[in-house]
Short mmCIF file of C-alpha atoms in Angstrom, two decimals:
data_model
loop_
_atom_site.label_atom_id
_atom_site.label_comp_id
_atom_site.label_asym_id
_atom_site.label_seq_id
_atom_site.Cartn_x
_atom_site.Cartn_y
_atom_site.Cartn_z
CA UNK H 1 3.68 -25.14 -13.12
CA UNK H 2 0.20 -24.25 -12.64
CA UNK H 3 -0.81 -20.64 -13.70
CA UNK H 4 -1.73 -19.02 -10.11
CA UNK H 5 -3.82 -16.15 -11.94
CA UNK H 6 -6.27 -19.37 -12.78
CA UNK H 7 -8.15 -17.96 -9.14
CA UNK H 8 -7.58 -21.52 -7.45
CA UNK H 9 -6.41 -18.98 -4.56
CA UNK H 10 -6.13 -15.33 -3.80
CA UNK H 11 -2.91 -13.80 -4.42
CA UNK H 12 -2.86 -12.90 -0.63
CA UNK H 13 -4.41 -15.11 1.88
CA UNK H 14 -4.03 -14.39 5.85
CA UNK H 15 -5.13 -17.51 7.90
CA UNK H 16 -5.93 -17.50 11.88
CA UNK H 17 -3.45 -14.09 12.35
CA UNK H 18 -2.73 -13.83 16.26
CA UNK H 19 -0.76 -10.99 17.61
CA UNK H 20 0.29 -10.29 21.12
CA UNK H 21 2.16 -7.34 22.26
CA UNK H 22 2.83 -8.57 26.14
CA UNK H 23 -0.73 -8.70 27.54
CA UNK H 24 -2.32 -6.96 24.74
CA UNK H 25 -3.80 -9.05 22.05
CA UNK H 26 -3.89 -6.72 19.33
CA UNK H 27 -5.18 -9.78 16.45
CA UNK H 28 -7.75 -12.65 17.45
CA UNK H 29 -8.35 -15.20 14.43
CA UNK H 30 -8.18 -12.57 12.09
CA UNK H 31 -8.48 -14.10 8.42
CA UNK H 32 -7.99 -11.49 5.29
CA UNK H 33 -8.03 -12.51 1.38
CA UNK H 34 -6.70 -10.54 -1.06
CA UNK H 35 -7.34 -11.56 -4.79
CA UNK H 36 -5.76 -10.34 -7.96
CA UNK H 37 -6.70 -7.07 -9.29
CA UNK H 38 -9.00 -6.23 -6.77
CA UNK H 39 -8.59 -3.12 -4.11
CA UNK H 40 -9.77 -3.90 -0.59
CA UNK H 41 -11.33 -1.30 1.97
CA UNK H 42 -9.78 -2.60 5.37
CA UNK H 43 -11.48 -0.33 7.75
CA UNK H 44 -12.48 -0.02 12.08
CA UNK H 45 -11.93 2.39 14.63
CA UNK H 46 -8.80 3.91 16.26
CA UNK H 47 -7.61 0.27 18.02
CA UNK H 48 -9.04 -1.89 15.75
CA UNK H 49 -6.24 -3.68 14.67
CA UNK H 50 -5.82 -2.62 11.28
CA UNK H 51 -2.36 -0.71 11.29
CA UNK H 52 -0.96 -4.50 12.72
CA UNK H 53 -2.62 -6.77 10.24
CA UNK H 54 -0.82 -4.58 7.85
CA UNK H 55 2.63 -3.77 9.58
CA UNK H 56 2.28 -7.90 9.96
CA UNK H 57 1.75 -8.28 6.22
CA UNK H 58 4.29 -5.44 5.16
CA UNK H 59 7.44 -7.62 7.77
CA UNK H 60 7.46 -5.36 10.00
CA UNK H 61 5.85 -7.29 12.92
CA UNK H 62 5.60 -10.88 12.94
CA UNK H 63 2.40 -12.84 13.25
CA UNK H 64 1.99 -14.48 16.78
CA UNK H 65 -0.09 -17.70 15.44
CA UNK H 66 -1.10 -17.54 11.83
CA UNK H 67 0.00 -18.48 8.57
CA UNK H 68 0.20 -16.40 5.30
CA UNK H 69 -0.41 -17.47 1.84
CA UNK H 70 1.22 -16.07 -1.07
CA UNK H 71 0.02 -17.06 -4.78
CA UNK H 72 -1.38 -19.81 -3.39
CA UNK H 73 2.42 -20.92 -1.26
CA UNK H 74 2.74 -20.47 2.36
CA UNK H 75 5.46 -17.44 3.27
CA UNK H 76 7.78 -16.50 5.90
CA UNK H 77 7.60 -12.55 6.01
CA UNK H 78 10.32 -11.59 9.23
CA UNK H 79 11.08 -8.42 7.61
CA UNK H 80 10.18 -5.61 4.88
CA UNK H 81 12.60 -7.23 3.33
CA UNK H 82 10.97 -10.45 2.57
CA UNK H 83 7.84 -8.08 2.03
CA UNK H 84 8.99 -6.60 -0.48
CA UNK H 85 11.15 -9.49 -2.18
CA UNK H 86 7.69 -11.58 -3.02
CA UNK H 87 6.25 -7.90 -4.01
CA UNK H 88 4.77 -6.22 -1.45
CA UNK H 89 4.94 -2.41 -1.01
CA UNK H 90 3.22 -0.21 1.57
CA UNK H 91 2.92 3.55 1.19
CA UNK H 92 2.47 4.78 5.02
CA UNK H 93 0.89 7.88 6.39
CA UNK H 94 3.94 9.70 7.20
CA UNK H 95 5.13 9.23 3.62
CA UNK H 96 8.84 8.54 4.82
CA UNK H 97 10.12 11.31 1.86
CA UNK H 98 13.10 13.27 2.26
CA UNK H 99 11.99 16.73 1.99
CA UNK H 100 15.42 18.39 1.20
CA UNK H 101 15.65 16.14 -1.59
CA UNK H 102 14.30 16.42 -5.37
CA UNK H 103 11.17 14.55 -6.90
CA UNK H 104 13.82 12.08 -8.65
CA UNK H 105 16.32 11.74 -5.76
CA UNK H 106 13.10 10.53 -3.51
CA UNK H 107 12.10 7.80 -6.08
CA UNK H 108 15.15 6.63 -6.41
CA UNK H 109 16.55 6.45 -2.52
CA UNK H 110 18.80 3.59 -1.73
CA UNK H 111 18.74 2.86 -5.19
CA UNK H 112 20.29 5.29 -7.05
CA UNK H 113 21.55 4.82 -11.16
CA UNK H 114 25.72 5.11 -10.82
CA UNK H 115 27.43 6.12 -13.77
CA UNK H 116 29.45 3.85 -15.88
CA UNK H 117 33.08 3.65 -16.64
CA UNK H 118 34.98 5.70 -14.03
CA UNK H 119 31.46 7.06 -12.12
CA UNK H 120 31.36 3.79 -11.17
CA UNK H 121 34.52 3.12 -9.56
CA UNK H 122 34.02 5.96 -7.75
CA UNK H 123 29.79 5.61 -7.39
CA UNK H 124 29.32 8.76 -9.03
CA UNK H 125 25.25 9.08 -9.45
CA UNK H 126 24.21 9.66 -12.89
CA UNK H 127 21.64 12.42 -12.28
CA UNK H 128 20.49 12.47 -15.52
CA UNK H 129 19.17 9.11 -15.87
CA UNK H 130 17.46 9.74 -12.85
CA UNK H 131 15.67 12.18 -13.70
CA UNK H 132 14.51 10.62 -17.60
CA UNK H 133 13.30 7.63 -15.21
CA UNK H 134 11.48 9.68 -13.09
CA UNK H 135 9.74 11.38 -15.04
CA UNK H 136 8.67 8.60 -17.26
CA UNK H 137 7.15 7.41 -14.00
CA UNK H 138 5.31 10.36 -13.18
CA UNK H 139 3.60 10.45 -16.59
CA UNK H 140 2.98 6.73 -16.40
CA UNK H 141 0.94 7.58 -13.42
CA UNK H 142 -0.42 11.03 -14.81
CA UNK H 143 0.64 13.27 -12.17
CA UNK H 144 1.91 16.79 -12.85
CA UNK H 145 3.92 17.93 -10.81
CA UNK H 146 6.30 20.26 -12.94
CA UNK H 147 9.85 19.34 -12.86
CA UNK H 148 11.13 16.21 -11.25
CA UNK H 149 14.00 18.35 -9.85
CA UNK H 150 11.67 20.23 -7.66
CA UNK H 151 12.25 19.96 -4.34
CA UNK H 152 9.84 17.55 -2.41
CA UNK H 153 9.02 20.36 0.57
CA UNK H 154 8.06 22.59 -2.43
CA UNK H 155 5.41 20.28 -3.29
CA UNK H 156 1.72 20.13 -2.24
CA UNK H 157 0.43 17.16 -0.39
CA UNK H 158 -1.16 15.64 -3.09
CA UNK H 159 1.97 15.79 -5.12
CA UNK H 160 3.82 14.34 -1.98
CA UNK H 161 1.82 11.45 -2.41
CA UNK H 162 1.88 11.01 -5.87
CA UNK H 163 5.87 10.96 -5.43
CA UNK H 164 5.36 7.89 -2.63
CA UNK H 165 3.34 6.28 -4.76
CA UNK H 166 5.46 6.69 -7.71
CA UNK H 167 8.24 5.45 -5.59
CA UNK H 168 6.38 2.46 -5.55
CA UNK H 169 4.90 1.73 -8.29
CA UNK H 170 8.55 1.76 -10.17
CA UNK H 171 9.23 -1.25 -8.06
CA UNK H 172 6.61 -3.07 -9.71
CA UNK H 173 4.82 -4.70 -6.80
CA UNK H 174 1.75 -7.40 -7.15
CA UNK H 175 0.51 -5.42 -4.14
CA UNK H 176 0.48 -2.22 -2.52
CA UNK H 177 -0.95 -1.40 0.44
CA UNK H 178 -1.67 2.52 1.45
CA UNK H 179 -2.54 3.94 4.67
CA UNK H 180 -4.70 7.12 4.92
CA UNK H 181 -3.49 8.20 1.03
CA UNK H 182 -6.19 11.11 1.22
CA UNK H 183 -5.17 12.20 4.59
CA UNK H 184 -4.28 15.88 5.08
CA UNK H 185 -4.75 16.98 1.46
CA UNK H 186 -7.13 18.94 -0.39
CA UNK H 187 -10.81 17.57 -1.69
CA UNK H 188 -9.39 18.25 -5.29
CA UNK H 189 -6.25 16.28 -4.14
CA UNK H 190 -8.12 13.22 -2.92
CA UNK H 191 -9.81 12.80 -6.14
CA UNK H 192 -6.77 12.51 -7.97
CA UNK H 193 -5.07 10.22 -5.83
CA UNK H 194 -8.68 8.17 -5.97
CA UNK H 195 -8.68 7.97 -9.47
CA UNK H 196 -5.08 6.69 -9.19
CA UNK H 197 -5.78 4.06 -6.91
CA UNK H 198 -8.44 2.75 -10.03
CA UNK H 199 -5.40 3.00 -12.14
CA UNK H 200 -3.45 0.78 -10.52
CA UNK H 201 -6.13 -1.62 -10.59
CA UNK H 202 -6.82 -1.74 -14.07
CA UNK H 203 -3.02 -1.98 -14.69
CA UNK H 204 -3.44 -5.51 -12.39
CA UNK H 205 -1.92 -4.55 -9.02
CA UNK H 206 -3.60 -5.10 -6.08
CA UNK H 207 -4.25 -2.63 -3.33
CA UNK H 208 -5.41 -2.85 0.22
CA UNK H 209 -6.68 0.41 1.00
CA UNK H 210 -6.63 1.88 4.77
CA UNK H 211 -9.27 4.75 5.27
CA UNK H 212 -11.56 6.22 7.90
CA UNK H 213 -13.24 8.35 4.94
CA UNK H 214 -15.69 5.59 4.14
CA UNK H 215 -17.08 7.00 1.39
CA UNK H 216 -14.04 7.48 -0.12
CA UNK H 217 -13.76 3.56 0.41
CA UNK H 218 -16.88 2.95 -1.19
CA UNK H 219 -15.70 5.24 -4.03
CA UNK H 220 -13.07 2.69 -5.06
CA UNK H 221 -12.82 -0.44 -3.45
CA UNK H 222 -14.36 -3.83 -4.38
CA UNK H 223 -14.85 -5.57 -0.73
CA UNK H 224 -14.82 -3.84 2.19
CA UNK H 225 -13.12 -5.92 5.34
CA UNK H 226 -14.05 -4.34 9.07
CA UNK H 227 -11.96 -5.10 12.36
CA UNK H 228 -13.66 -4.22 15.84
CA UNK H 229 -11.09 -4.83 19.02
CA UNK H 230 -8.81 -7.18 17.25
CA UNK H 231 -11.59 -9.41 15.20
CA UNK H 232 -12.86 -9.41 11.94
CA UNK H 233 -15.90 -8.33 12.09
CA UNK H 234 -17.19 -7.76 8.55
CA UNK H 235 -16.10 -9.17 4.62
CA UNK H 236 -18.24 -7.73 1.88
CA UNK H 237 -18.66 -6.84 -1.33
CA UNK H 238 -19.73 -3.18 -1.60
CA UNK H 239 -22.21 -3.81 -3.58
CA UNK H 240 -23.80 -6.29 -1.13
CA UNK H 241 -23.46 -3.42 1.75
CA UNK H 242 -23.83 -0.02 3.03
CA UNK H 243 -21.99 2.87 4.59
CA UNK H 244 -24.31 2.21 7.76
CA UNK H 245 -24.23 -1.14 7.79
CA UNK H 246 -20.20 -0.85 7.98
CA UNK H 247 -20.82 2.01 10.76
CA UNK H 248 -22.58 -0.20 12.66
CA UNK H 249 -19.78 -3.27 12.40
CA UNK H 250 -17.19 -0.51 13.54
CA UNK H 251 -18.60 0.26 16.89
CA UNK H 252 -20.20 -2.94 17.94
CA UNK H 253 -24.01 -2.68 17.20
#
């Protein structure tokens, strides 16, 4: 078989994407590339259509008209499921962490080690291993956070996302897509989870990065993509663009 990292295609490629909620069209003709390695800015105004195109790409609506391209093969995504089965992971706003629950417990939900011998007739969690594998995660990603038994309400927001992401990341996805990461947490915060973003990168995953902090999206993305009332509006290299010139794609001028 034919290496697909060759760059015959992009690892993600989103052709003619429709959606309709009822009367609303949410998606007109919307087409979105996302090659290997590299960290998109997708980017537009409150209604734009950017939390569908990725809630489309992620399973958890399904595309009207349109087809989707992965690694160069055409894919059925009807689920987060099948999202995350080809290697996609998204890391929403809300975080979706269980507060009451340690650093470990929270990268390992719904996957927890079991014990072997009688732990596992009786799906004992083995604790321990959890908590090794955490924290070998955590330092992969060079996060300190002090123990991985800390409770996750205990933790700063920063540190909150640094556990989602971690979460992740142990998953080993091709791509991973993160909505508002720098939201609600300090200036010190953001630059952390920034330079973590460039990380990722240079360890080959792919990101598509969801921000209304646009120079925080020129900080670290490659290509900058811009939806205005459902369209695609704007595809550009940063270096080929400008913080105004995307300003002015967002509302219209």
């Amino acid at each position: 078989m034919e290496d697909k990292k060759n760059k015959k295609y992009p690892l993600i490629r989103m052709e003619n994407i429709h959606k309709r909620f009822g009367g609303v069209v949410a998606l007109r003709g919307v087409n979105f590339d996302l090659d290997y390695s590299e960290i998109v800015g997708l980017v537009g105004d409150n209604g734009a259509g950017k939390s569908t195109l990725i809630k489309i790409l992620s399973g958890a609506h399904p595309p009207t008209e349109g087809t989707i391209y992965f690694e160069g093969e055409k894919v059925e995504i009807n689920s987060p499921k099948d999202a995350k089965q080809i290697g996609i992971e998204t890391v929403y706003q809300d975080l979706a962490l269980a507060e009451n629950l340690d650093v470990a417990s929270n990268i390992f939900l719904g996957r927890e080690f079991i014990r072997g011998g009688l732990g596992k007739f009786l799906r004992m969690i083995d604790k321990k291993k959890m908590w090794q594998e955490a924290e070998k995660v955590m330092r992969s990603l060079e996060i300190q956070i002090g123990s991985v038994k800390t409770l996750v309400q205990n933790l700063s927001g920063g540190q909150r996302q640094a556990v989602a992401i971690g979460k992740t990341v142990y998953l080993k996805p091709k791509v991973i897509i993160m909505d508002e990461p720098t939201a609600n947490i300090s200036v010190k915060e953001r630059n952390k989870v920034l330079e973590l973003i460039q990380k990722l990168k240079k360890e080959g995953i792919s990101l598509i990065f969801i921000s209304h902090n646009l120079h925080e999206v020129f900080s670290v993305v490659d290509r900058v993509v811009v939806l205005n009332r459902g369209e695609k509006v704007g595809d550009e290299k940063v270096e080929n663009t400008s913080i105004d010139e995307v300003v002015k794609l967002m509302i219209g001028r």
